[in-house]
Each structure stands twice: as C-alpha cells, then as structure tokens.
Amino acid sequence: MIWPVLDLLRQHCGVTDADSPEAITAKVHRSFQEVGMAPDAWAPYLLPLLGLEAGTDPLALLSPQAIKARTFETLVQMSINGSRQRPLVMGVTPG
C-alpha cells in the first residue's frame, strides 16, 4: 500500500531515479519551503521513505509508532498546505 504514496511523494518533490541523495534532499526541502513548512522539522520523516538516512538524526530518539504517526502527519500537512496553492485530487480504491 505504500507504493502509491511513494509515487505521489516522488512526483510532488520532482524526485527521479537518477537523483543523488543530495539532490533528493534538496528537492524535498524545496518542496516543504514551497508549501510553507520548515524543511528541517518535517523532512526527516519523509527522507527514509525515499531511501535516505542522512538528515534523519532527530528520529533516533522516537519510537517506531511515533515515527509512523509523525510521518503520516507530515504527508497530510504537506498535502493540505499544497492544496492551498493548487488543486488536490486524491482517489482511493480498495485493495
């Protein structure tokens, strides 16, 4: 079930398979800035979804449940904030 979310995240941030870890991090940070969110506070929750460990130090002290909840909250806030700038249409189908 995570694949559609990853596809949306990659598309939203403009991440491609050819991007280096540094480029991915920069694109994620830029995407947060574009929707008015502080990249240093929010990016650590999404970078692991994109296969990155660098920049995720703040997560070391959190439980897996806390990380999961905060990751979901990050995705929701990014979507809500982004929808204020451009229309957001999401379709969910049963698995």
C-alpha atoms as a PDB file:
ATOM      1  CA  MET A   1       0.000   0.000   0.000  1.00  0.00           C
ATOM      2  CA  ILE A   2       2.962   2.335   0.439  1.00  0.00           C
ATOM      3  CA  TRP A   3       3.867   2.361  -3.272  1.00  0.00           C
ATOM      4  CA  PRO A   4       1.145   4.835  -4.331  1.00  0.00           C
ATOM      5  CA  VAL A   5       2.223   7.151  -1.518  1.00  0.00           C
ATOM      6  CA  LEU A   6       5.856   6.918  -2.597  1.00  0.00           C
ATOM      7  CA  ASP A   7       4.904   7.623  -6.194  1.00  0.00           C
ATOM      8  CA  LEU A   8       2.946  10.709  -5.115  1.00  0.00           C
ATOM      9  CA  LEU A   9       5.777  11.894  -2.881  1.00  0.00           C
ATOM     10  CA  ARG A  10       8.367  11.415  -5.607  1.00  0.00           C
ATOM     11  CA  GLN A  11       6.171  13.228  -8.118  1.00  0.00           C
ATOM     12  CA  HIS A  12       5.359  16.081  -5.736  1.00  0.00           C
ATOM     13  CA  CYS A  13       9.041  16.624  -4.939  1.00  0.00           C
ATOM     14  CA  GLY A  14      10.245  16.045  -8.502  1.00  0.00           C
ATOM     15  CA  VAL A  15      12.487  13.149  -7.451  1.00  0.00           C
ATOM     16  CA  THR A  16      13.797  10.876 -10.196  1.00  0.00           C
ATOM     17  CA  ASP A  17      15.711   7.594 -10.150  1.00  0.00           C
ATOM     18  CA  ALA A  18      18.774   9.439 -11.435  1.00  0.00           C
ATOM     19  CA  ASP A  19      18.900  11.862  -8.471  1.00  0.00           C
ATOM     20  CA  SER A  20      21.750  11.648  -5.986  1.00  0.00           C
ATOM     21  CA  PRO A  21      20.944  11.580  -2.255  1.00  0.00           C
ATOM     22  CA  GLU A  22      21.952  15.233  -2.050  1.00  0.00           C
ATOM     23  CA  ALA A  23      19.629  16.160  -4.914  1.00  0.00           C
ATOM     24  CA  ILE A  24      16.745  14.242  -3.337  1.00  0.00           C
ATOM     25  CA  THR A  25      17.280  16.007  -0.019  1.00  0.00           C
ATOM     26  CA  ALA A  26      17.398  19.400  -1.739  1.00  0.00           C
ATOM     27  CA  LYS A  27      14.205  18.658  -3.680  1.00  0.00           C
ATOM     28  CA  VAL A  28      12.364  17.513  -0.549  1.00  0.00           C
ATOM     29  CA  HIS A  29      13.498  20.629   1.336  1.00  0.00           C
ATOM     30  CA  ARG A  30      12.426  22.865  -1.549  1.00  0.00           C
ATOM     31  CA  SER A  31       9.018  21.151  -1.657  1.00  0.00           C
ATOM     32  CA  PHE A  32       8.476  21.885   2.036  1.00  0.00           C
ATOM     33  CA  GLN A  33       9.502  25.510   1.543  1.00  0.00           C
ATOM     34  CA  GLU A  34       7.050  25.838  -1.357  1.00  0.00           C
ATOM     35  CA  VAL A  35       4.147  24.822   0.894  1.00  0.00           C
ATOM     36  CA  GLY A  36       5.259  26.965   3.835  1.00  0.00           C
ATOM     37  CA  MET A  37       6.637  24.193   6.050  1.00  0.00           C
ATOM     38  CA  ALA A  38      10.000  24.214   7.838  1.00  0.00           C
ATOM     39  CA  PRO A  39      12.155  21.646   5.999  1.00  0.00           C
ATOM     40  CA  ASP A  40      14.427  20.908   8.960  1.00  0.00           C
ATOM     41  CA  ALA A  41      11.440  19.995  11.130  1.00  0.00           C
ATOM     42  CA  TRP A  42       9.497  17.916   8.598  1.00  0.00           C
ATOM     43  CA  ALA A  43      11.961  16.398   6.096  1.00  0.00           C
ATOM     44  CA  PRO A  44      13.428  13.807   8.496  1.00  0.00           C
ATOM     45  CA  TYR A  45      10.093  11.966   8.397  1.00  0.00           C
ATOM     46  CA  LEU A  46       9.963  11.674   4.607  1.00  0.00           C
ATOM     47  CA  LEU A  47      13.605  11.121   3.704  1.00  0.00           C
ATOM     48  CA  PRO A  48      13.573   7.481   4.914  1.00  0.00           C
ATOM     49  CA  LEU A  49      10.623   6.795   2.597  1.00  0.00           C
ATOM     50  CA  LEU A  50      12.903   7.829  -0.247  1.00  0.00           C
ATOM     51  CA  GLY A  51      15.701   5.541   0.937  1.00  0.00           C
ATOM     52  CA  LEU A  52      17.805   8.157   2.716  1.00  0.00           C
ATOM     53  CA  GLU A  53      19.269   8.011   6.197  1.00  0.00           C
ATOM     54  CA  ALA A  54      21.215  11.281   6.154  1.00  0.00           C
ATOM     55  CA  GLY A  55      19.242  14.049   7.816  1.00  0.00           C
ATOM     56  CA  THR A  56      17.115  11.712   9.931  1.00  0.00           C
ATOM     57  CA  ASP A  57      19.025  12.101  13.216  1.00  0.00           C
ATOM     58  CA  PRO A  58      16.024  13.668  15.019  1.00  0.00           C
ATOM     59  CA  LEU A  59      14.176  10.351  14.647  1.00  0.00           C
ATOM     60  CA  ALA A  60      16.738   8.360  16.655  1.00  0.00           C
ATOM     61  CA  LEU A  61      15.044   9.030  19.989  1.00  0.00           C
ATOM     62  CA  LEU A  62      11.499   8.308  18.794  1.00  0.00           C
ATOM     63  CA  SER A  63       9.604   5.037  18.943  1.00  0.00           C
ATOM     64  CA  PRO A  64       8.574   3.377  15.671  1.00  0.00           C
ATOM     65  CA  GLN A  65       4.955   4.232  16.495  1.00  0.00           C
ATOM     66  CA  ALA A  66       5.825   7.905  16.985  1.00  0.00           C
ATOM     67  CA  ILE A  67       7.762   7.972  13.714  1.00  0.00           C
ATOM     68  CA  LYS A  68       4.854   6.356  11.867  1.00  0.00           C
ATOM     69  CA  ALA A  69       2.336   8.844  13.305  1.00  0.00           C
ATOM     70  CA  ARG A  70       4.555  11.824  12.571  1.00  0.00           C
ATOM     71  CA  THR A  71       5.291  10.596   9.031  1.00  0.00           C
ATOM     72  CA  PHE A  72       1.566  10.346   8.350  1.00  0.00           C
ATOM     73  CA  GLU A  73       1.024  13.817   9.835  1.00  0.00           C
ATOM     74  CA  THR A  74       3.825  15.179   7.632  1.00  0.00           C
ATOM     75  CA  LEU A  75       2.221  13.748   4.490  1.00  0.00           C
ATOM     76  CA  VAL A  76      -1.194  15.120   5.490  1.00  0.00           C
ATOM     77  CA  GLN A  77       0.139  18.601   6.282  1.00  0.00           C
ATOM     78  CA  MET A  78       2.177  18.703   3.085  1.00  0.00           C
ATOM     79  CA  SER A  79      -0.946  17.792   1.094  1.00  0.00           C
ATOM     80  CA  ILE A  80      -3.184  20.286   2.906  1.00  0.00           C
ATOM     81  CA  ASN A  81      -0.671  23.116   2.612  1.00  0.00           C
ATOM     82  CA  GLY A  82      -0.026  22.285  -1.036  1.00  0.00           C
ATOM     83  CA  SER A  83      -3.741  22.227  -1.799  1.00  0.00           C
ATOM     84  CA  ARG A  84      -3.939  25.885  -0.831  1.00  0.00           C
ATOM     85  CA  GLN A  85      -1.687  26.664  -3.798  1.00  0.00           C
ATOM     86  CA  ARG A  86      -3.031  24.196  -6.347  1.00  0.00           C
ATOM     87  CA  PRO A  87      -5.990  21.824  -6.509  1.00  0.00           C
ATOM     88  CA  LEU A  88      -5.565  18.437  -4.877  1.00  0.00           C
ATOM     89  CA  VAL A  89      -7.490  15.433  -6.096  1.00  0.00           C
ATOM     90  CA  MET A  90      -6.906  12.077  -4.451  1.00  0.00           C
ATOM     91  CA  GLY A  91      -8.567   8.825  -5.323  1.00  0.00           C
ATOM     92  CA  VAL A  92      -8.535   5.842  -3.017  1.00  0.00           C
ATOM     93  CA  THR A  93      -9.608   2.428  -4.155  1.00  0.00           C
ATOM     94  CA  PRO A  94      -9.993  -0.670  -2.031  1.00  0.00           C
ATOM     95  CA  GLY A  95      -7.044  -3.080  -2.186  1.00  0.00           C
END
